[in-house]
Amino acid sequence: MEKSKVLVVGGTGYIGRRMVKASLAQGHPTFVLQRPEIGLDIEKLQMLMSFKAKGATLVEGSFADHKSLVEAVKKVDVVICTMSGVHIRSHNILMQLKLVEAIKEAGNIKRFLPSEFGMDPARMGDALEPGRVTFDEKMIVRKAIEEANIPHTYVSANCFAGYSVPSLGQLGVLTPPKEKVCLYGDGNVKAVFVDEYDIATYTIKTIDDPRTLNKTVYIRPPENILSQRQIVEMWEKLTGKKLDKFSISKEDFLASMEGRDFGLQAGGSHYYHVYFEGCLTNFEIGEEGEEAAMLYPEVNYKRMDEYLKLYV
């Protein structure tokens, strides 16, 4: 079967750059939106040029120019948007509504994958402020997609390993603690951790798969369904050093968020749902969804003990 032509919007971002590489690696004609808004950000420009050198096609287009977006969309079969929805970086979820309008007008797209790649927002209707804005806005985008009858796939990739695993779940840091570690409650609530390149690999596999049309795909590699305590124990085994462990209750955790900057409060509320409520693992995937590792058992996904070795 001929591989679909793919347009990646947000291709220089954290997940976007991996999506471009995965698309090229799987043999798709790959297009990357080059937005004039990057201005003098030479690192983004050089990244775009590196994609071009590897075979990607750069397509100029701006969210401020509807016609340019329509023309970009008309060149491909599939659109994948990876614009950031993380407050500590940038938060652009609702900008996708302009992309939805362009896809609707172009009328040729076989599949649209909006910027999701975290918790399933459809399951987060009772999420806490201020982090719930991410889920609310993703649901606004979903509503626009479905009202426009655009074929789609939503990807729930759970926890990005880079943000959650080396820090052993500590909020506000990215590297491992040296002496002591805070456990959320008893530390035994299960979550799901996924290597960012694996997220891209699984995502690209969905785009020509009829089993994933108009469904949510959950990336839940079975050996990466782990508790915070298990991640800590992996680190201790790798380093040969025991960390001092202390626990924080959900009440004290929420109280500790008061007065912190907005980005950390938003992230903290997400941590609450993951580590105290188990929102990533406390449900069964129904008929509206598919599980990526079951669909694509050939993917040799990275286990978290391997991921942690880089930080030893």
Coordinates of C-alpha atoms in Angstrom, one line a residue:
M1 CA 0.0 0.0 0.0
E2 CA 1.3 3.5 -0.9
K3 CA 2.4 5.4 2.2
S4 CA 0.4 8.5 3.1
K5 CA 1.9 11.9 2.7
V6 CA 2.3 13.4 6.2
L7 CA 2.4 17.1 7.2
V8 CA 3.8 17.7 10.7
V9 CA 2.8 21.0 12.3
G10 CA 5.1 22.0 15.2
G11 CA 7.9 19.9 13.8
T12 CA 10.7 21.7 15.7
G13 CA 9.1 21.0 19.1
Y14 CA 9.8 18.4 21.7
I15 CA 7.5 15.7 20.2
G16 CA 7.3 17.2 16.7
R17 CA 11.0 16.7 15.9
R18 CA 10.6 13.0 16.8
M19 CA 7.4 12.7 14.8
V20 CA 9.3 14.0 11.7
K21 CA 12.1 11.5 12.2
A22 CA 9.6 8.6 12.7
S23 CA 7.6 9.6 9.6
L24 CA 10.8 9.6 7.5
A25 CA 12.0 6.3 9.1
Q26 CA 8.8 4.6 8.2
G27 CA 9.0 5.7 4.6
H28 CA 6.3 8.4 4.5
P29 CA 6.7 11.4 2.2
T30 CA 7.1 13.9 5.0
F31 CA 6.3 17.6 4.9
V32 CA 7.0 20.0 7.8
L33 CA 5.3 23.4 8.2
Q34 CA 7.8 26.2 8.2
R35 CA 6.2 29.2 9.9
P36 CA 7.5 32.7 9.3
E37 CA 6.8 33.3 13.0
I38 CA 10.1 31.6 13.9
G39 CA 11.8 34.9 13.1
L40 CA 15.4 34.9 14.1
D41 CA 15.2 31.6 16.0
I42 CA 18.2 30.1 14.2
E43 CA 18.1 26.8 16.1
K44 CA 14.6 26.1 14.7
L45 CA 15.7 27.1 11.2
Q46 CA 18.7 24.8 11.4
M47 CA 16.5 22.0 12.6
L48 CA 14.2 22.5 9.6
M49 CA 17.2 22.4 7.3
S50 CA 18.4 19.2 8.9
F51 CA 14.9 17.7 8.2
K52 CA 15.2 18.8 4.6
A53 CA 18.6 17.2 4.3
K54 CA 17.1 13.9 5.4
G55 CA 14.4 14.0 2.8
A56 CA 11.6 16.1 4.3
T57 CA 9.8 18.8 2.3
L58 CA 9.4 22.2 4.0
V59 CA 6.1 23.9 3.3
E60 CA 5.6 27.6 4.2
G61 CA 2.5 28.5 6.1
S62 CA 1.2 30.7 8.9
F63 CA -1.6 30.5 11.3
A64 CA -2.1 34.2 10.5
D65 CA -2.7 33.3 6.8
H66 CA -5.6 31.0 6.3
K67 CA -4.9 30.5 2.6
S68 CA -1.4 29.4 3.3
L69 CA -2.6 26.7 5.7
V70 CA -5.1 25.5 3.2
E71 CA -2.5 25.2 0.5
A72 CA -0.1 23.4 2.8
V73 CA -2.8 20.9 3.8
K74 CA -3.7 20.2 0.2
K75 CA -0.2 18.8 -0.4
V76 CA -0.7 15.8 1.9
D77 CA -3.0 13.0 3.1
V78 CA -2.4 13.2 6.8
V79 CA -1.9 16.1 9.2
I80 CA -0.2 15.6 12.6
C81 CA -0.2 18.6 15.0
T82 CA 2.3 18.6 17.9
M83 CA 2.0 22.1 19.1
S84 CA 2.7 22.5 22.8
G85 CA 0.0 22.3 25.5
V86 CA 2.4 22.4 28.4
H87 CA 2.4 25.7 30.4
I88 CA 6.0 25.4 31.4
R89 CA 6.9 25.6 27.7
S90 CA 4.2 27.2 25.6
H91 CA 0.4 26.7 25.4
N92 CA -1.1 26.8 22.0
I93 CA -3.8 24.2 21.9
L94 CA -6.6 26.5 20.7
M95 CA -4.5 27.7 17.7
Q96 CA -5.4 24.3 16.2
L97 CA -8.9 25.6 15.5
K98 CA -7.4 27.5 12.6
L99 CA -5.8 24.3 11.4
V100 CA -9.2 22.6 11.7
E101 CA -10.8 25.3 9.5
A102 CA -8.0 24.8 6.9
I103 CA -8.5 21.0 6.9
K104 CA -12.2 21.5 6.5
E105 CA -11.8 23.8 3.5
A106 CA -9.1 21.7 1.8
G107 CA -11.4 18.7 2.0
N108 CA -8.7 16.1 1.1
I109 CA -7.4 14.9 4.5
K110 CA -7.7 11.2 5.3
R111 CA -6.6 11.6 8.9
F112 CA -5.9 14.4 11.4
L113 CA -4.1 13.8 14.6
P114 CA -4.4 16.8 16.8
S115 CA -2.0 17.8 19.6
E116 CA -2.9 15.4 22.4
F117 CA -0.2 12.9 23.4
G118 CA -0.8 13.0 27.2
M119 CA -3.8 11.9 29.3
D120 CA -7.0 11.3 27.5
P121 CA -8.9 14.6 28.0
A122 CA -12.3 12.8 27.6
R123 CA -11.6 11.1 30.9
M124 CA -10.5 14.3 32.7
G125 CA -13.9 16.1 33.1
D126 CA -13.4 16.4 36.8
A127 CA -9.8 17.6 36.7
L128 CA -8.5 20.2 39.1
E129 CA -7.8 23.8 38.3
P130 CA -5.6 25.2 36.9
G131 CA -4.4 22.1 35.0
R132 CA -7.8 21.3 33.6
V133 CA -7.5 24.1 31.0
T134 CA -5.3 21.7 29.0
F135 CA -8.1 19.1 28.9
D136 CA -10.9 21.6 28.3
E137 CA -9.1 23.1 25.4
K138 CA -8.3 19.7 23.8
M139 CA -12.0 18.8 24.1
I140 CA -12.9 22.1 22.3
V141 CA -10.6 21.1 19.5
R142 CA -12.1 17.6 19.4
K143 CA -15.6 19.0 19.2
A144 CA -14.5 21.2 16.2
I145 CA -12.9 18.2 14.4
E146 CA -16.0 16.0 14.9
E147 CA -18.5 18.6 13.9
A148 CA -16.5 19.1 10.7
N149 CA -16.6 15.3 10.1
I150 CA -12.8 15.2 9.8
P151 CA -11.4 11.7 10.0
H152 CA -9.1 11.6 13.0
T153 CA -7.1 9.6 15.5
Y154 CA -6.5 10.8 19.1
V155 CA -3.3 9.6 20.7
S156 CA -3.1 9.3 24.5
A157 CA 0.6 8.7 25.2
N158 CA 0.4 9.1 29.0
C159 CA 3.6 10.3 30.8
F160 CA 6.6 11.5 28.7
A161 CA 9.5 9.6 30.2
G162 CA 11.8 12.6 30.1
Y163 CA 9.7 14.7 32.4
S164 CA 8.7 11.9 34.8
V165 CA 11.3 9.2 35.0
P166 CA 14.8 10.6 35.6
S167 CA 13.3 12.9 38.3
L168 CA 11.8 9.8 39.9
G169 CA 8.5 11.8 39.8
Q170 CA 9.8 14.9 41.7
L171 CA 7.9 17.9 40.5
G172 CA 9.8 20.9 39.2
V173 CA 13.1 19.1 38.4
L174 CA 14.3 16.9 35.5
T175 CA 17.3 15.1 37.1
P176 CA 17.5 12.4 39.7
P177 CA 17.5 13.3 43.4
K178 CA 20.8 12.6 45.1
E179 CA 19.8 11.9 48.7
K180 CA 16.1 11.7 49.3
V181 CA 12.9 11.2 47.3
C182 CA 9.3 12.2 47.9
L183 CA 6.7 9.5 47.4
Y184 CA 3.1 10.5 46.6
G185 CA 1.0 8.7 49.1
D186 CA 2.4 5.2 49.4
G187 CA 4.1 5.4 46.0
N188 CA 2.3 2.3 44.7
V189 CA -0.3 3.9 42.3
K190 CA 0.4 2.7 38.7
A191 CA 1.1 5.1 35.9
V192 CA 2.4 4.7 32.3
F193 CA 5.7 6.0 31.1
V194 CA 6.7 6.2 27.4
D195 CA 9.9 7.0 25.6
E196 CA 9.3 10.0 23.4
Y197 CA 10.7 8.4 20.3
D198 CA 8.4 5.4 20.9
I199 CA 5.5 7.8 21.1
A200 CA 6.3 9.0 17.6
T201 CA 6.9 5.5 16.3
Y202 CA 3.5 4.3 17.5
T203 CA 1.8 7.4 16.3
I204 CA 3.1 7.1 12.7
K205 CA 2.0 3.5 12.6
T206 CA -1.6 4.5 13.2
I207 CA -2.1 6.9 10.3
D208 CA -2.7 4.3 7.6
D209 CA -4.3 1.8 9.9
P210 CA -8.1 1.4 9.5
R211 CA -8.4 0.0 13.0
T212 CA -7.5 3.4 14.5
L213 CA -9.8 5.6 12.4
N214 CA -11.9 7.9 14.5
K215 CA -10.6 6.2 17.7
T216 CA -8.4 7.0 20.6
V217 CA -5.1 5.1 20.7
Y218 CA -3.6 4.5 24.1
I219 CA 0.1 4.0 24.3
R220 CA 0.5 1.6 27.2
P221 CA 3.6 -0.5 26.8
P222 CA 2.9 -3.3 29.3
E223 CA 6.4 -3.4 30.9
N224 CA 6.2 0.4 31.4
I225 CA 3.1 0.3 33.5
L226 CA 4.9 1.1 36.8
S227 CA 4.4 2.8 40.1
Q228 CA 6.5 5.7 41.3
R229 CA 8.0 3.3 43.9
Q230 CA 9.0 0.9 41.2
I231 CA 10.8 3.7 39.3
V232 CA 12.7 4.6 42.5
E233 CA 13.7 1.0 43.0
M234 CA 15.0 0.8 39.4
W235 CA 17.1 3.8 40.1
E236 CA 18.4 2.4 43.3
K237 CA 19.3 -0.9 41.6
L238 CA 21.2 0.9 38.8
T239 CA 23.1 3.2 41.1
G240 CA 23.6 0.8 44.0
K241 CA 22.5 3.5 46.4
K242 CA 19.4 3.7 48.6
L243 CA 17.5 7.0 48.8
D244 CA 15.8 8.3 51.9
K245 CA 12.1 8.1 51.2
F246 CA 9.4 10.3 52.7
S247 CA 5.7 10.5 51.9
I248 CA 3.4 13.4 51.2
S249 CA -0.4 13.0 51.5
K250 CA -2.7 14.3 48.8
E251 CA -4.0 17.0 51.1
D252 CA -0.4 18.3 51.8
F253 CA 0.5 18.0 48.2
L254 CA -2.4 20.2 47.1
A255 CA -1.6 22.7 49.8
S256 CA 2.0 22.8 48.7
M257 CA 0.8 24.0 45.2
E258 CA -0.7 27.2 46.6
G259 CA 1.3 30.3 45.7
R260 CA 3.5 28.6 43.2
D261 CA 3.8 29.9 39.6
F262 CA 1.0 29.0 37.2
G263 CA 3.1 26.5 35.2
L264 CA 4.0 24.5 38.3
Q265 CA 0.4 24.6 39.6
A266 CA -0.9 23.3 36.3
G267 CA 1.8 20.5 36.3
G268 CA 1.1 19.8 39.9
S269 CA -2.6 19.2 39.3
H270 CA -1.6 16.7 36.5
Y271 CA 0.8 14.9 38.9
Y272 CA -2.1 14.7 41.5
H273 CA -4.3 12.9 39.0
V274 CA -1.5 10.6 37.8
Y275 CA 0.2 9.7 41.2
F276 CA -2.7 9.9 43.6
E277 CA -5.8 9.0 41.5
G278 CA -4.1 6.7 39.0
C279 CA -6.0 8.3 36.1
L280 CA -3.8 6.6 33.5
T281 CA -4.5 3.1 34.6
N282 CA -7.8 3.1 36.5
F283 CA -10.0 2.2 33.4
E284 CA -10.3 -0.4 30.8
I285 CA -10.0 0.6 27.1
G286 CA -13.4 0.2 25.6
E287 CA -14.6 -0.1 22.0
E288 CA -13.9 3.5 21.4
G289 CA -10.2 2.9 21.8
E290 CA -7.2 0.7 20.9
E291 CA -4.0 -0.1 22.7
A292 CA -0.8 0.6 20.7
A293 CA 1.4 -2.2 22.0
M294 CA -1.3 -4.7 21.1
L295 CA -1.8 -3.3 17.6
Y296 CA 1.9 -3.1 16.9
P297 CA 3.8 -5.8 18.9
E298 CA 6.7 -5.5 16.5
V299 CA 7.8 -2.2 18.2
N300 CA 10.6 -2.9 20.6
Y301 CA 9.8 -0.1 23.0
K302 CA 12.3 1.2 25.4
R303 CA 11.9 0.0 29.0
M304 CA 12.4 2.5 31.8
D305 CA 15.4 0.8 33.3
E306 CA 17.1 1.4 29.9
Y307 CA 15.9 5.0 29.9
L308 CA 17.4 5.6 33.3
K309 CA 20.8 4.3 32.4
L310 CA 21.6 7.5 30.6
Y311 CA 21.4 9.4 33.9
V312 CA 23.6 7.1 36.0

